[in-house]
Short mmCIF file of C-alpha atoms in Angstrom, two decimals:
data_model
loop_
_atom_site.label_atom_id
_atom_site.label_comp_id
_atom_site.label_asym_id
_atom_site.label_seq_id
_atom_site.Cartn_x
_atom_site.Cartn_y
_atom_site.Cartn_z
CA UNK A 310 0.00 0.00 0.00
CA UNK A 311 1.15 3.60 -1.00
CA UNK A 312 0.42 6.92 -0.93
CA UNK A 313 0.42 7.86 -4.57
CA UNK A 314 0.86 5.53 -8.00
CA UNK A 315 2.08 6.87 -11.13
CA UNK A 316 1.73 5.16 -14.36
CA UNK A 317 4.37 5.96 -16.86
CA UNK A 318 8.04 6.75 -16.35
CA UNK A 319 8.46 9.56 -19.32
CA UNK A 320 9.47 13.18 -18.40
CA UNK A 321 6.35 14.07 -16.73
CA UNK A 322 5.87 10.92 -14.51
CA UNK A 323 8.72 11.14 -13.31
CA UNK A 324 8.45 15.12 -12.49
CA UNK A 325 4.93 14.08 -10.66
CA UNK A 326 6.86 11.21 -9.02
CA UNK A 327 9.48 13.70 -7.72
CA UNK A 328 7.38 16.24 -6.98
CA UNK A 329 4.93 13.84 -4.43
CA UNK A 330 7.69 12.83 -3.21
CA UNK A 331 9.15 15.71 -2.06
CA UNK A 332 6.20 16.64 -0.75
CA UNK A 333 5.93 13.21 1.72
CA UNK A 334 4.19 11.30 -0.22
CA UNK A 335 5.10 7.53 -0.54
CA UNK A 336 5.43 7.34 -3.98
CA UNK A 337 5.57 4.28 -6.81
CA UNK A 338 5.99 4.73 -10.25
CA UNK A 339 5.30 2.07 -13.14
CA UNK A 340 7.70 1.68 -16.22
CA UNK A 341 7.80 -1.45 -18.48
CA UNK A 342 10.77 -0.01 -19.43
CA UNK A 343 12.42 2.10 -16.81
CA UNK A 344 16.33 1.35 -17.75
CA UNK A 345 15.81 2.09 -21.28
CA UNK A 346 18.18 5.12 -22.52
CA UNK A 347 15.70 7.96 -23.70
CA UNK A 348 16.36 8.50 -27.73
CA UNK A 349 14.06 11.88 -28.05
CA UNK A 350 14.79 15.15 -27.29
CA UNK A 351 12.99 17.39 -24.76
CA UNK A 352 13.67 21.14 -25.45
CA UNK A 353 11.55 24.28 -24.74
CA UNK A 354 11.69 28.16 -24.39
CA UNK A 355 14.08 28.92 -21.57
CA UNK A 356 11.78 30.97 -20.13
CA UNK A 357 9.23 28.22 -19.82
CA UNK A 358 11.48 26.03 -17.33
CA UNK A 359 10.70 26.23 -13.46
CA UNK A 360 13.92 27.19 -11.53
CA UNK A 361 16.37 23.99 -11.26
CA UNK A 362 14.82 22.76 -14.75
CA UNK A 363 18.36 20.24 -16.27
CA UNK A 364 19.16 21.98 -18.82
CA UNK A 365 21.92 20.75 -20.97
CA UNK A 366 22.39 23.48 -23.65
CA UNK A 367 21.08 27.17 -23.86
CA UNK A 368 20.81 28.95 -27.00
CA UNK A 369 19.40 31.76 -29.05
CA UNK A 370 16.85 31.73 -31.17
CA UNK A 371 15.98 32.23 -34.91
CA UNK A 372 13.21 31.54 -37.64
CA UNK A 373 13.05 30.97 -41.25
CA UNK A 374 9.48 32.07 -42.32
CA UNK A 375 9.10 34.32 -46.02
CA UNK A 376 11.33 36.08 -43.85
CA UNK A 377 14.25 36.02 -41.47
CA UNK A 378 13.65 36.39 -37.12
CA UNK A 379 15.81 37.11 -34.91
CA UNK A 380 13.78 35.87 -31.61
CA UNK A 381 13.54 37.27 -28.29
CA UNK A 382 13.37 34.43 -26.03
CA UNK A 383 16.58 32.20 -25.40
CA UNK A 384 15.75 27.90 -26.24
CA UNK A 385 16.59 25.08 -23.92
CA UNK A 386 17.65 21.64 -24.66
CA UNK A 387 16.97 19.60 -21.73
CA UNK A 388 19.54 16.72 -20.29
CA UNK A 389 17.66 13.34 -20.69
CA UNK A 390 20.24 11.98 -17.80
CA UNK A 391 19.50 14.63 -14.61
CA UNK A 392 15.64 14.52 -15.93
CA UNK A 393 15.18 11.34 -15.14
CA UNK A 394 16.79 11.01 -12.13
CA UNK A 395 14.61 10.60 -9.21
CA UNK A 396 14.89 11.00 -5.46
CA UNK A 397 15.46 7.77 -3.52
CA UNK A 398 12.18 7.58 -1.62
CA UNK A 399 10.20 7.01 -4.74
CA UNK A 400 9.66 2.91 -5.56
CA UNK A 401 10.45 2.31 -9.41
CA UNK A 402 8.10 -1.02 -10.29
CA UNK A 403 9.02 -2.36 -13.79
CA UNK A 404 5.78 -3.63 -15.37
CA UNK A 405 2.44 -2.73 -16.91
CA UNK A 406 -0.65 -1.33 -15.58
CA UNK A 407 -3.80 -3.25 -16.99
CA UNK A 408 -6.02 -2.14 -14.64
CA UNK A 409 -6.96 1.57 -12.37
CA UNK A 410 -9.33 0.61 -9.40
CA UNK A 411 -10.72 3.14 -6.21
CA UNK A 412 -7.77 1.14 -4.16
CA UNK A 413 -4.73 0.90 -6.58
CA UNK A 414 -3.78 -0.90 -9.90
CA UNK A 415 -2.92 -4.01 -10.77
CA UNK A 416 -0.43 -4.95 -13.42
CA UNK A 417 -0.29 -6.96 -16.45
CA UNK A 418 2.12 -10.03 -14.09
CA UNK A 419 -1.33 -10.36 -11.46
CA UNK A 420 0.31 -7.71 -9.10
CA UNK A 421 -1.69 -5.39 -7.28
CA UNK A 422 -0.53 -2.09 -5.92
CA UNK A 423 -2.86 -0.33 -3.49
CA UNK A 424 -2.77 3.39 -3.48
CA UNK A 425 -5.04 6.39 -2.44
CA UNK A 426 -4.55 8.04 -5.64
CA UNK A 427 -3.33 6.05 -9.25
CA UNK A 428 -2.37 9.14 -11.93
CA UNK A 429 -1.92 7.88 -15.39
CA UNK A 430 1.02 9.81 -16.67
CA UNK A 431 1.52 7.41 -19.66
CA UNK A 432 1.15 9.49 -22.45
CA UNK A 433 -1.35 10.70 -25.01
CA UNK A 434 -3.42 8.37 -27.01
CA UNK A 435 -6.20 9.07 -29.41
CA UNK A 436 -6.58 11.71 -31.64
CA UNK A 437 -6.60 12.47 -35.48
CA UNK A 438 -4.04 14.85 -36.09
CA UNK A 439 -0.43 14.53 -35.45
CA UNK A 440 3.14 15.86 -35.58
CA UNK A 441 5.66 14.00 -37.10
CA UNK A 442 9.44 14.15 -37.65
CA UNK A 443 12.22 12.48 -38.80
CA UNK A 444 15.90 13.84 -37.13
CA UNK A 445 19.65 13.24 -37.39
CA UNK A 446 22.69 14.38 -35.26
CA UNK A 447 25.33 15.84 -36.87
CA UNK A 448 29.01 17.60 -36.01
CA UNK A 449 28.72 21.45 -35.65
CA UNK A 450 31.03 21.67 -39.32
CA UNK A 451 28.08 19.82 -41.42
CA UNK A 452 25.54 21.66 -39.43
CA UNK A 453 26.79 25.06 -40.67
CA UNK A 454 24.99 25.54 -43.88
CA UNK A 455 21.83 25.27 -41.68
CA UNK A 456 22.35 26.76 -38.41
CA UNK A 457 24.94 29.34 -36.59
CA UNK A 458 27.05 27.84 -34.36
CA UNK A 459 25.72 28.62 -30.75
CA UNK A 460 22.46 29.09 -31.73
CA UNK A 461 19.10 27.21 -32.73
CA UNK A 462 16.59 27.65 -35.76
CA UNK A 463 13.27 26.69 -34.25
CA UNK A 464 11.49 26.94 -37.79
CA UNK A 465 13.06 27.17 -41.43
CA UNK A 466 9.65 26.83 -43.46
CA UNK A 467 12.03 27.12 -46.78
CA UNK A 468 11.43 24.16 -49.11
CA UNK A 469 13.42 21.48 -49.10
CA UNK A 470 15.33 20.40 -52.11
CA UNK A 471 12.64 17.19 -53.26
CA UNK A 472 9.12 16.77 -51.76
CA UNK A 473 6.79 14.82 -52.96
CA UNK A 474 3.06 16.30 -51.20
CA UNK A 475 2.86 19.93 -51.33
CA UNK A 476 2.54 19.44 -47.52
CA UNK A 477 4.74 22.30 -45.70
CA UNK A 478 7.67 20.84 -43.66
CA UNK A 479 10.04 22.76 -41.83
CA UNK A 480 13.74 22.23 -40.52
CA UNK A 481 14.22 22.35 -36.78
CA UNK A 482 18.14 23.11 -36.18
CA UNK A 483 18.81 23.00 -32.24
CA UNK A 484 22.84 21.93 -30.58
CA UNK A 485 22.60 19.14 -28.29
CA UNK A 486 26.42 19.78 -26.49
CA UNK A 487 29.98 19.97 -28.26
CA UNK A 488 29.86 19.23 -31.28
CA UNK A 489 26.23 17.81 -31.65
CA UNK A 490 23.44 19.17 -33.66
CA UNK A 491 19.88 17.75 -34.29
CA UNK A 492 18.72 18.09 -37.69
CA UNK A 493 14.82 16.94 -37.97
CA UNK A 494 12.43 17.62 -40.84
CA UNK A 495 8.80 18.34 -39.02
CA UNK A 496 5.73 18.24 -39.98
CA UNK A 497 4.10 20.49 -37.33
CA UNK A 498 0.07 19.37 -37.88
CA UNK A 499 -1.51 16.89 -40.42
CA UNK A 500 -4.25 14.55 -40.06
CA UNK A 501 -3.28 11.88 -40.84
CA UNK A 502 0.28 12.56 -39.74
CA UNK A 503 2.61 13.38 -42.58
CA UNK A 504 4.73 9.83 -43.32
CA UNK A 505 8.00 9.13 -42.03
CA UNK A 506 9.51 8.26 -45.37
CA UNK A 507 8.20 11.83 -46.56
CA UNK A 508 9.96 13.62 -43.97
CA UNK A 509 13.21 11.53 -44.28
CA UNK A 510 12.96 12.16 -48.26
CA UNK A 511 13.18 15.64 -47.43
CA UNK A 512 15.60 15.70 -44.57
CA UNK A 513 18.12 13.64 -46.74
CA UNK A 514 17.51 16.27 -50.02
CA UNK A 515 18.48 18.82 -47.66
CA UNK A 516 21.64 17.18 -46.60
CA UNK A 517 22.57 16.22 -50.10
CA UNK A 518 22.32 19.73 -51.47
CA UNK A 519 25.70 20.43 -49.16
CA UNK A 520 27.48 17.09 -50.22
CA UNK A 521 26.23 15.42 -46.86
CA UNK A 522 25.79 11.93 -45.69
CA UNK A 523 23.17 11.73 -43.50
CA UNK A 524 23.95 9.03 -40.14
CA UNK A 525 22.35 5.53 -40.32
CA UNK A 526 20.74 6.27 -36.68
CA UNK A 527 17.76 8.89 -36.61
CA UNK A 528 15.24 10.18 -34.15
CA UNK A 529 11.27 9.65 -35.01
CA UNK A 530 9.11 11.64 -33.72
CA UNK A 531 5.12 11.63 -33.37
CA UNK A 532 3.28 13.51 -31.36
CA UNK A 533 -0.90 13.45 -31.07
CA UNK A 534 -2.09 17.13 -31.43
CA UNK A 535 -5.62 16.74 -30.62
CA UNK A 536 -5.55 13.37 -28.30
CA UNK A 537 -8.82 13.43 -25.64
CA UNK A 538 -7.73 14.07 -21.96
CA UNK A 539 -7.36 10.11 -20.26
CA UNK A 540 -9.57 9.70 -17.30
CA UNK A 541 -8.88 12.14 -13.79
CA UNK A 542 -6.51 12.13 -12.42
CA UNK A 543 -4.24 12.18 -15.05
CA UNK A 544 -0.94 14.17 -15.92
CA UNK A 545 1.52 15.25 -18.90
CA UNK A 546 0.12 14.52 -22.53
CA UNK A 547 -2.25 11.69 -20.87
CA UNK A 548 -3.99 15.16 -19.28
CA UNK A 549 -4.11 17.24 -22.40
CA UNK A 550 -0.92 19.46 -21.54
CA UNK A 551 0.15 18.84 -24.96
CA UNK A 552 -0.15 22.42 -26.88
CA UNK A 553 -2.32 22.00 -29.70
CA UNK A 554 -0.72 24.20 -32.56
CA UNK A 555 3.23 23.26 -30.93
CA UNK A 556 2.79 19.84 -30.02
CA UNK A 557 4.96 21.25 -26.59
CA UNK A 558 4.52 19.69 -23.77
CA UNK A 559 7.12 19.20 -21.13
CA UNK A 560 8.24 22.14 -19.88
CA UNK A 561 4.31 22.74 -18.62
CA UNK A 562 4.50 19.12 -16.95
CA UNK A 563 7.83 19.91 -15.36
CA UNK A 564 5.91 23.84 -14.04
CA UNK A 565 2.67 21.90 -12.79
CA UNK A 566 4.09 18.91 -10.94
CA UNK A 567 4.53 20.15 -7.25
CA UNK A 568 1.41 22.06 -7.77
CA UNK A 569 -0.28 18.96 -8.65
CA UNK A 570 1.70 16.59 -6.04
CA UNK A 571 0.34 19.85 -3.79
CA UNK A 572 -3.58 18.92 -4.11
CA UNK A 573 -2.74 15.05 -3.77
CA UNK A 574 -1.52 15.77 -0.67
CA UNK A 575 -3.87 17.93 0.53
CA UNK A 576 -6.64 16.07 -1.34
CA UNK A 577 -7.99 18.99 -2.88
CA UNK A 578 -11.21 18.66 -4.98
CA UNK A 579 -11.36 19.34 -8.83
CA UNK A 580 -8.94 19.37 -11.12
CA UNK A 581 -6.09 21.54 -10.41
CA UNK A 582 -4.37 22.00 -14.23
CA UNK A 583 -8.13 22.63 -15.78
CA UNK A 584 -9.37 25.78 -14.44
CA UNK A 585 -11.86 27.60 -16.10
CA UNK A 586 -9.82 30.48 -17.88
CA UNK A 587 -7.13 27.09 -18.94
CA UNK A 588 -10.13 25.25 -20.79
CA UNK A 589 -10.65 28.08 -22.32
CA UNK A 590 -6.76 28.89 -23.16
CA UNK A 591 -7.18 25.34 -24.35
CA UNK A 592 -9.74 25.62 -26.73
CA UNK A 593 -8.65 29.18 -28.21
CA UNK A 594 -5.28 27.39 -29.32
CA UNK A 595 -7.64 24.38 -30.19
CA UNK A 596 -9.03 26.97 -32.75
CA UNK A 597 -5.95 28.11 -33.68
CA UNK A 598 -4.45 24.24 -34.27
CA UNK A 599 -7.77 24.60 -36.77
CA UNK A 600 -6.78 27.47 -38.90
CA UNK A 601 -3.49 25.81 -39.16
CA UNK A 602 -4.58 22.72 -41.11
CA UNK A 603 -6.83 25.37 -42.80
CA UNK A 604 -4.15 27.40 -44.69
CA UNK A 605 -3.36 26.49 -48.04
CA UNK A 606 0.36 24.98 -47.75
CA UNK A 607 1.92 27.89 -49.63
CA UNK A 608 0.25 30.15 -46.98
CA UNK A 609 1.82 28.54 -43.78
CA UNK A 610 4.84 30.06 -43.79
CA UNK A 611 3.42 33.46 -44.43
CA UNK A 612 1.08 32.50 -41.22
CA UNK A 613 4.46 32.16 -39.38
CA UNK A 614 5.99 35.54 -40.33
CA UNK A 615 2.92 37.24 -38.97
CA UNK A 616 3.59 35.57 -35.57
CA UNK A 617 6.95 35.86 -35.28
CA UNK A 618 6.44 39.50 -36.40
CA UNK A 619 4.40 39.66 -33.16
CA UNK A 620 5.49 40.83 -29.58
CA UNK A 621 7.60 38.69 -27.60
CA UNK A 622 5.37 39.02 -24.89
CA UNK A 623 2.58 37.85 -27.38
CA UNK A 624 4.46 35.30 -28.62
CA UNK A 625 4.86 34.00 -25.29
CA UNK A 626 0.98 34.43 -24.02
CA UNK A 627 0.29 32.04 -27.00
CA UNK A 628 2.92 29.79 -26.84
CA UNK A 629 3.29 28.96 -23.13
CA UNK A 630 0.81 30.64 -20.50
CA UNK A 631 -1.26 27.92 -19.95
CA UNK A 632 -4.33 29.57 -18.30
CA UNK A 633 -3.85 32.97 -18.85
CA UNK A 634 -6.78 33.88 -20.55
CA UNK A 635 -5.86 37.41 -20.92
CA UNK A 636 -2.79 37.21 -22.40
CA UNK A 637 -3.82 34.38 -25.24
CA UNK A 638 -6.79 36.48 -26.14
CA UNK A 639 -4.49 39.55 -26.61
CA UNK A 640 -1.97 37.56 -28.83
CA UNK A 641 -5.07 35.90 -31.07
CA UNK A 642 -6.49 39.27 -31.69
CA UNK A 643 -2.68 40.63 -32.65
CA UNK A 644 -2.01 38.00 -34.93
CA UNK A 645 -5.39 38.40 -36.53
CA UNK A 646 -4.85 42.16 -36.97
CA UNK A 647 -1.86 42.02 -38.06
CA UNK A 648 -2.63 39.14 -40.98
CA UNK A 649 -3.38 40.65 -44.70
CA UNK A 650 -7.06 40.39 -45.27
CA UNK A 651 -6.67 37.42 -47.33
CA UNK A 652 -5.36 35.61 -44.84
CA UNK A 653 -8.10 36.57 -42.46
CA UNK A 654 -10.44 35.09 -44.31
CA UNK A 655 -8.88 31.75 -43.61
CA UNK A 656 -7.97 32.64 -39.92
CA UNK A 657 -12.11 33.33 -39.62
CA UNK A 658 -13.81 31.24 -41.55
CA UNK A 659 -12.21 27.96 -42.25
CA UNK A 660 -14.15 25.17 -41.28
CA UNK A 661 -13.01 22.24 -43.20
CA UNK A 662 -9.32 21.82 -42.45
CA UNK A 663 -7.34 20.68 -44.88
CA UNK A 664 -4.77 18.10 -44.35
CA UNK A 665 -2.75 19.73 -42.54
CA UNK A 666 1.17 21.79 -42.34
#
C-alpha cells in the first residue's frame, strides 16, 4: 500500500513522481521499461522552465518564415540523464498497468498495488491529427549551412530540395552539447500525420544539397495534437498538456508537478491544471491548431511571419501561458490584426481543415 501511483516513467511521470515525493508522499511509479536510454529530445523556451529545470544546452533563437527572425526568447535543450533522475524515496516497479481501481492498480504479471490516488502519466493516445518528424545528429562543421554555431533555428519553413506532397515541412536546427546538432524535418500538424519516409525524403535532399551523408541512426518523432484528456486524475500529454498548434509539452508538466503533487496531498477537490480560464486557453489554441490545417500549404509560412512578427510578450501568451486567458486572447487578436485580409479570411472562416502543415 502507498500513498500515490504513477503510471508511466516519461518526463512528466517522473516530475509528478518527484514532486509527491518531495512533498511526503510515498510514492511508486510504473515503467515497463524504466532502464531504457531515452532516444528523443525534450527542449523548450528557456523561459518556460521552473527554476532547477536540467538543462543541458542554452541557445538563441531564430526563424526561417518568407522572412528572417531574430527571436527574443533564449531555447533550452533539456539533459535526458539529470531529468530522469529521481529522489530515492520514490519505488520504481518495472511492469504494466492493466487495470486503475478506487484502491490501486494491478499490473499486467497479477500484481496489485494499493494506493489512495493512481495518476496515469503514460502518455497521449487518441486523436486524429499529429506531428511527425524524422531527425539526425550531426558535427557542428556539417551543421553550418543550416544553423549558426551557438544558436538554434526553431522553424526554417524554406522548401526542401525534393518533396513529394505539397505538404509544408520545416527544418528544426537545435545543438545538443559539443559538437552535436539535431537536424529533424517536421511536420508540425496533419491529419493523418505526414509519413515518415516523406519527412526523411526531405531531410536527406536537404543534406545532399551540401554534399552530406546523413547518419544511419535517426530520431522519429510523433506527437498526437488533438488526443482526448485520459480519465482524472491524469498528468503530462495523458492530461491534455500537450499544446495544440506546438505539439509542446514538457516544460508545462515539469511547471505543474509540485502544484499537482500539492492537491494530492492535501486532497484537494477538482482538477487543479483545468481551471476555467485554462479550458478556455485550451480551446482558443484548439481553434488556432484549426486554422493551421486550414491554410493552403503555400500560406503557412506566411502564417508564421505574422507571428513571429508579433510581440515577444505575445508570442509567449500564446505559446506557453497555460491559463492565462488574458494574455492568449491579446496575442489571437494581434495575430489576426496584423494578418493581410486574405489571410483573415482563412484565420475566420475555415471550417473544413485541410490536411494539414
Amino acid at each position: 500500500m502507498t500513498g500515490v501511483v504513477v503510471v508511466g516513467g516519461g518526463p512528466a511521470g517522473r516530475a509528478l513522481a518527484a514532486a509527491c515525493a518531495r512533498r511526503g508522499l510515498d510514492t511508486a511509479l510504473v515503467d515497463l521499461r524504466p532502464d531504457r536510454p531515452w532516444r528523443a529530445t525534450y527542449a523548450a523556451w528557456a523561459d518556460e522552465l521552473p527554476e532547477g529545470a536540467p538543462v543541458a544546452v542554452t541557445a538563441k533563437a531564430r526563424a526561417f518564415t518568407t522572412a528572417e527572425h531574430v527571436l527574443e526568447r533564449d531555447y533550452a535543450v533539456l539533459d535526458n540523464h539529470r531529468l530522469r533522475l529521481l529522489p530515492p524515496e520514490v519505488v520504481v516497479v518495472r511492469g504494466k498497468v492493466v487495470e486503475r481501481t478506487a484502491t490501486g492498480a494491478r499490473l499486467a504479471d497479477g500484481r496489485f498495488l494499493g494506493a489512495r490516488v493512481v495518476v496515469d502519466a503514460s502518455g497521449a493516445r487518441g486523436g486524429a491529427v499529429e506531428q511527425t518528424a524524422v531527425g539526425v545528429v550531426v558535427s557542428e562543421a556539417d551543421a553550418e549551412p543550416f544553423v549558426a554555431r551557438g544558436e538554434a533555428v526553431v522553424m526554417d519553413w524554406r522548401r526542401p530540395p525534393d518533396a513529394r506532397t505539397p505538404d509544408p515541412t520545416f527544418l528544426y536546427a537545435v545543438p545538443l552539447g559539443p559538437d552535436r546538432v539535431l537536424l529533424e524535418e517536421t511536420s508540425l500538424a496533419r491529419a493523418p500525420g505526414l509519413p515518415l519516409a516523406e519527412l526523411r525524403l526531405r531531410l536527406h535532399a536537404r543534406l545532399a544539397a551540401h554534399g552530406i551523408r546523413p547518419p544511419a541512426e535517426e530520431e522519429r518523432v510523433r506527437i498526437p495534437m488533438d488526443a482526448p484528456r485520459a480519465h482524472s486524475p491524469a498528468f503530462g500529454a495523458a492530461a491534455g498538456l500537450v499544446h495544440p498548434a506546438t505539439g509542446y509539452s514538457v516544460a508545462t508538466s515539469l511547471r505543474w508537478a509540485p502544484a499537482v503533487a500539492e492537491a494530492i496531498a492535501t486532497g484537494a477537490r477538482g482538477d487543479v491544471l483545468w481551471s476555467p480560464s485554462a479550458k478556455t486557453v485550451h480551446a482558443l489554441r484548439r481553434r488556432g491548431l484549426a486554422v493551421l490545417l486550414g491554410l493552403p500549404p503555400n500560406r503557412v509560412p506566411e502564417f508564421f511571419r505574422v507571428f513571429f512578427d508579433l510581440s515577444g510578450e505575445d508570442q509567449r501568451n500564446y505559446l506557453s501561458q497555460h491559463d492565462d486567458l488574458r494574455g492568449a486572447m491579446r496575442a489571437m487578436t494581434a495575430l489576426f490584426r496584423a494578418a493581410p485580409w486574405s489571410m483573415r479570411g482563412h484565420m475566420a472562416f475555415s471550417t473544413r481543415p485541410r490536411k494539414g502543415c
